[in-house]
Coordinates of C-alpha atoms in Angstrom, one line a residue:
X1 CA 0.0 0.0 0.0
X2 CA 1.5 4.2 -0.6
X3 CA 2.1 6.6 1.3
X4 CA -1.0 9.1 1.8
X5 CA -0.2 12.4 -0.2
X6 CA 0.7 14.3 2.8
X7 CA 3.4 11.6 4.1
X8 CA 5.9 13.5 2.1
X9 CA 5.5 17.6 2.7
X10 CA 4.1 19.4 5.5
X11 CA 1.1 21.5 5.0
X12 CA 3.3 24.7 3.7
X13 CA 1.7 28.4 4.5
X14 CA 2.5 30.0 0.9
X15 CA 1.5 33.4 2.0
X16 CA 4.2 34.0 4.3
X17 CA 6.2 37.0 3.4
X18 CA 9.5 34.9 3.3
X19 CA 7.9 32.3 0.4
X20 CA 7.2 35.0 -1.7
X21 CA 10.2 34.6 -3.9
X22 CA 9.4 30.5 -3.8
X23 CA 5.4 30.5 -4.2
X24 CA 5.1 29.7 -8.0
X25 CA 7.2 26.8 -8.3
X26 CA 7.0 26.0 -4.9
X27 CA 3.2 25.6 -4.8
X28 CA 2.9 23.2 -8.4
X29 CA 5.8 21.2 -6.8
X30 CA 3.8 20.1 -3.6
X31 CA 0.6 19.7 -5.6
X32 CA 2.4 17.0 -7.7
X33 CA 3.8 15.1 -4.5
X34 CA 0.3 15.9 -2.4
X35 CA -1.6 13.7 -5.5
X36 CA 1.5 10.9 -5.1
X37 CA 4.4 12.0 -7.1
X38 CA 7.9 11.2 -6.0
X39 CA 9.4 14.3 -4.9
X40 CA 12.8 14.3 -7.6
X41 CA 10.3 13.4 -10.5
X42 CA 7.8 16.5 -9.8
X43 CA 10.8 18.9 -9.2
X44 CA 11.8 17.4 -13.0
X45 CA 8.5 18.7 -14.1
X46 CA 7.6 21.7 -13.0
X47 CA 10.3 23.9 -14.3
X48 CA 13.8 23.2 -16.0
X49 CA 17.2 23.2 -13.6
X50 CA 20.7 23.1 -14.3
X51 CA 20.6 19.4 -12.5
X52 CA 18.1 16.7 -12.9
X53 CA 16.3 15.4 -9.6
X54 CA 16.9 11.4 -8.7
X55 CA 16.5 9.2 -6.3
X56 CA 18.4 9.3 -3.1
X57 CA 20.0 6.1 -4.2
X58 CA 21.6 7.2 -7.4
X59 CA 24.1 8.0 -5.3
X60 CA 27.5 6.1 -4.8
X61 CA 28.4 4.5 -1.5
X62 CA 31.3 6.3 -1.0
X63 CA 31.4 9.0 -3.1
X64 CA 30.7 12.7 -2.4
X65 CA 27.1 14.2 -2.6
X66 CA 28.8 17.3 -4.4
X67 CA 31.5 15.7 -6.6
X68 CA 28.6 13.3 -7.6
X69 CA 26.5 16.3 -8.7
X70 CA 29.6 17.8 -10.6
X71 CA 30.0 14.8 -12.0
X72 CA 26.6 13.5 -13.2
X73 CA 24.2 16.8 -12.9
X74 CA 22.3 14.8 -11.0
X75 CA 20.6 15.8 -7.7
X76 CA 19.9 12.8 -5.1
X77 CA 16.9 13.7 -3.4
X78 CA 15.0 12.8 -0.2
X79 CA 11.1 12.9 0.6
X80 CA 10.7 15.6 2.6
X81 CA 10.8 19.3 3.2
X82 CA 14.4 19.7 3.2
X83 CA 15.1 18.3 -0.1
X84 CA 12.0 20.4 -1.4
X85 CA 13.6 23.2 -0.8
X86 CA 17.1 22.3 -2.1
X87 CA 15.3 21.5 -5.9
X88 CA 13.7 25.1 -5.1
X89 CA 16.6 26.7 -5.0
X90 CA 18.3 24.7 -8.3
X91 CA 15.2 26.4 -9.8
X92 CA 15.0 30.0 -8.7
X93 CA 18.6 30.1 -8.6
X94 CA 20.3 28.1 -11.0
X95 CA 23.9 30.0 -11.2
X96 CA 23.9 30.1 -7.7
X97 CA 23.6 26.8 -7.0
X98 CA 26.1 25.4 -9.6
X99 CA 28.7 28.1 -8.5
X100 CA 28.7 26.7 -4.8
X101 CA 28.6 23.0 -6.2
X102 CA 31.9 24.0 -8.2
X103 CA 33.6 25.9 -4.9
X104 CA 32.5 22.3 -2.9
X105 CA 34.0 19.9 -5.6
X106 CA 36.4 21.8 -5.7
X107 CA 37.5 21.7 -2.1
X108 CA 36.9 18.4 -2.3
X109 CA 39.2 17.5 -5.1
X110 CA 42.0 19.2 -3.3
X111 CA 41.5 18.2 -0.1
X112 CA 39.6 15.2 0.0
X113 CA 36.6 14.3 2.4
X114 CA 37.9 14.9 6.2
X115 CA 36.5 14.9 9.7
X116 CA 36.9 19.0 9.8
X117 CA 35.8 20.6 6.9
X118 CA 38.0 23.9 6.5
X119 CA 37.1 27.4 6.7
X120 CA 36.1 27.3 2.5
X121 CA 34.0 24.0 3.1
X122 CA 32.3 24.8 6.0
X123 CA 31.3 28.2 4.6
X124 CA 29.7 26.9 2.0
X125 CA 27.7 25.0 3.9
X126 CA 26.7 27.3 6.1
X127 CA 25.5 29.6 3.0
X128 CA 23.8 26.6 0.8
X129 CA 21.9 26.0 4.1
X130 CA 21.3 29.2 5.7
X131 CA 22.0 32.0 3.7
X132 CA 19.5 35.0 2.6
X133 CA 20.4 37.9 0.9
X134 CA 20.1 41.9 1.9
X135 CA 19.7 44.5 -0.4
X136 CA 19.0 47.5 1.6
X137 CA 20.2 51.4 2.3
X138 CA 23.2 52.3 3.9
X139 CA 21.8 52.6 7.4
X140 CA 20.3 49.0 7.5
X141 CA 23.2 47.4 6.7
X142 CA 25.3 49.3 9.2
X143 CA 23.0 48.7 12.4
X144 CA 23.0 45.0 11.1
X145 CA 26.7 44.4 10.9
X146 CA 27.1 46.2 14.7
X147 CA 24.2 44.2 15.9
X148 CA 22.2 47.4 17.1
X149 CA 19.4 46.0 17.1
X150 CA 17.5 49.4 18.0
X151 CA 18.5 51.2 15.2
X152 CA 18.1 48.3 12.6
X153 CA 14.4 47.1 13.6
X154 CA 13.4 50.4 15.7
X155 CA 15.1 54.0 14.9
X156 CA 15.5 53.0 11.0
X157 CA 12.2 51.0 11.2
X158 CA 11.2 52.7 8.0
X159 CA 13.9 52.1 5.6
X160 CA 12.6 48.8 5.6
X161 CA 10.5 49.8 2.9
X162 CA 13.2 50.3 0.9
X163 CA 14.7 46.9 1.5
X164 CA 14.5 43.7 -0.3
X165 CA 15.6 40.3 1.8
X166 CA 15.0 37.4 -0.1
X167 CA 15.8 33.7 2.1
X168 CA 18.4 31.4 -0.1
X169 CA 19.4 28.5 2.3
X170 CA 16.9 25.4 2.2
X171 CA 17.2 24.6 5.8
X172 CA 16.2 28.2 6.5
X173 CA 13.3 28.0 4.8
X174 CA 12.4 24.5 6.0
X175 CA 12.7 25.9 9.8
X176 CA 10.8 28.4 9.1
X177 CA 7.7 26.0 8.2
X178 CA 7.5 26.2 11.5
X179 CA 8.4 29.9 12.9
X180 CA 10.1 30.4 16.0
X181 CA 11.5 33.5 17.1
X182 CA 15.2 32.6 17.6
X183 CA 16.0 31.2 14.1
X184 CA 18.7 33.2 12.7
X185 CA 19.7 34.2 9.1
X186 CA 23.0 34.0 8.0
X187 CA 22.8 37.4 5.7
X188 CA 25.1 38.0 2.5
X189 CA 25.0 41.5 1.4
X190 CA 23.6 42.3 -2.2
X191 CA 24.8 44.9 -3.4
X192 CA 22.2 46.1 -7.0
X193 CA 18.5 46.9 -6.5
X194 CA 17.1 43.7 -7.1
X195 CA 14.9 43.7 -9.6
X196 CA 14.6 40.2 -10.2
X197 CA 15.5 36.9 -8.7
X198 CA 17.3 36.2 -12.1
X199 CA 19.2 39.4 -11.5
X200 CA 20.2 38.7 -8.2
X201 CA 21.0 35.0 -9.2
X202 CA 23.5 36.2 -11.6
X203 CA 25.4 38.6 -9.5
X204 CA 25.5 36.4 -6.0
X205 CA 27.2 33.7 -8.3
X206 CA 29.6 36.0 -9.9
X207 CA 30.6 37.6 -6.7
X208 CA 31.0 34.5 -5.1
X209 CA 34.7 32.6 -4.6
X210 CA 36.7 30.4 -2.4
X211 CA 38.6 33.3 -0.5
X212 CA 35.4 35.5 -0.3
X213 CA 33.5 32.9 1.5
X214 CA 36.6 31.8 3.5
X215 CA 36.3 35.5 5.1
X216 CA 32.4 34.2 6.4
X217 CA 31.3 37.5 4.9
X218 CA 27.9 37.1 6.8
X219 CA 25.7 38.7 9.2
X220 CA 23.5 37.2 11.7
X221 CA 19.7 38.3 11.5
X222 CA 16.7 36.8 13.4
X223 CA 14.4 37.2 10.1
X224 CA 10.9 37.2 12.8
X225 CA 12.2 40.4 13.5
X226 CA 11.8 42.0 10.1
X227 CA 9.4 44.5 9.8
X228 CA 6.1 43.0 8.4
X229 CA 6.9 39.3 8.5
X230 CA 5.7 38.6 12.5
X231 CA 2.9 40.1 13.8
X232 CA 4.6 40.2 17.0
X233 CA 7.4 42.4 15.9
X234 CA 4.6 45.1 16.0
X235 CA 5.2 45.8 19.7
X236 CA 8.9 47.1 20.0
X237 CA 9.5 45.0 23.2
X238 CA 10.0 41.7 21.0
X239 CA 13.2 43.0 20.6
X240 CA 14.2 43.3 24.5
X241 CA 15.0 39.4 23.7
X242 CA 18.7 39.4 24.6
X243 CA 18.9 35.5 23.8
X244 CA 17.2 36.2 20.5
X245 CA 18.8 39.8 19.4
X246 CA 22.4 39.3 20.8
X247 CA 24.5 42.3 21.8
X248 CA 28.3 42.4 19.5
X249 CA 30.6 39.7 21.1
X250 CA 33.3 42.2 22.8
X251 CA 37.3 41.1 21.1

């Protein structure tokens, strides 16, 4: 006997401000799985990728999940939320995606598969899972990087309006299927207006490298706190949350 329809994806609450950027593809994908399609062959469907889904068990015993991808252009896949959102993200950003698969095979060739990662490794693992992007004035950016939490969600709570944030890493977004107040962000500055995912797609993977990402060029940002996306963020004292909205670690 299969699996009911919904053994594979949690319900998924497409009007959250966060899935904007994910809705159209997102939403056909779990349709397709909801009426009993195999996750990797209803990612192959709805829209073209620079991979093609398969099975979890394409892959090799022994061999890496990313030198397999560089290899193949295939994409083993898992049921479930996580690997939804990983064939997401081969959609919406393609170059993205295949730039950080180069950077990890990469590393991999050159250093082979060891206990500790390495600075390179494990930042790319930290932005393929967590990462969002920030484009935003001057200000924003500023109170973000100092952690002043006051003047980025509070004193500069208009500015917002002028910001785009757009969620990349698809354990972020699978977290966030479930919000919770503490899960953190691990934000990459974008520099251009963006005007398009495309756009920004093309620029993040251009301005990505090895010795970039071996800097950890990222800033930490609860995303509940972003003005519009909680409801809760309305009252100012959500932010009093010193476990949540840390002060700068002191050098």
């Amino acid at each position: 006997m299969g699996k009911a329809p919904e053994a594979h994806l949690p319900r998924i609450d497409w009007d959250r401000p966060w899935l904007q950027a994910w809705r159209e593809p997102g939403q056909r994908v779990a349709c397709a799985v909801g009426a009993g399609v195999a996750l990797h062959q209803a990612l192959n469907a709805v829209q073209p990728a620079p991979v093609c889904f398969a099975p979890q068990c394409s892959l090799p015993s022994g061999e890496a999940y990313e030198s397999f991808i560089a290899r193949t252009r295939l994409c083993p896949t898992r049921e479930g939320s996580h690997d939804f959102f990983n064939g997401l993200c081969w959609m919406r950003f393609p170059q993205t995606k295949c730039k950080l698969n180069q950077l990890q095979d990469a590393e991999i060739a050159a250093a082979g598969i060891a206990p500790v990662r390495g600075p390179v490794r494990d930042a790319l693992t930290v932005f393929d899972e967590n990462a969002a992007f920030l484009s935003a004035p001057q200000p924003l950016w500023d109170a973000l990087i100092a952690r002043d939490w006051h003047s980025l969600f509070i004193t500069h709570r208009a500015l917002w309006q002028e910001a785009q944030l757009v969620l990349f890493g698809h354990a972020l977004l699978e977290k966030l299927l479930q919000p919770r107040k503490p899960i953190t962000a691990h934000v990459y500055l974008a520099q251009p207006a963006m005007t398009s995912i495309a756009e920004l797609d093309a620029w993040v993977a251009a301005d990505l490298s090895a010795a970039r990402l071996a800097t950890k060029p990222f800033a930490p940002l609860p995303v509940l706190g972003v003005p519009g996306w909680w409801p809760e963020n309305e009252n100012f004292s959500f932010y009093d949350d010193s476990l949540v909205f840390r002060p700068p670690q002191l050098s």
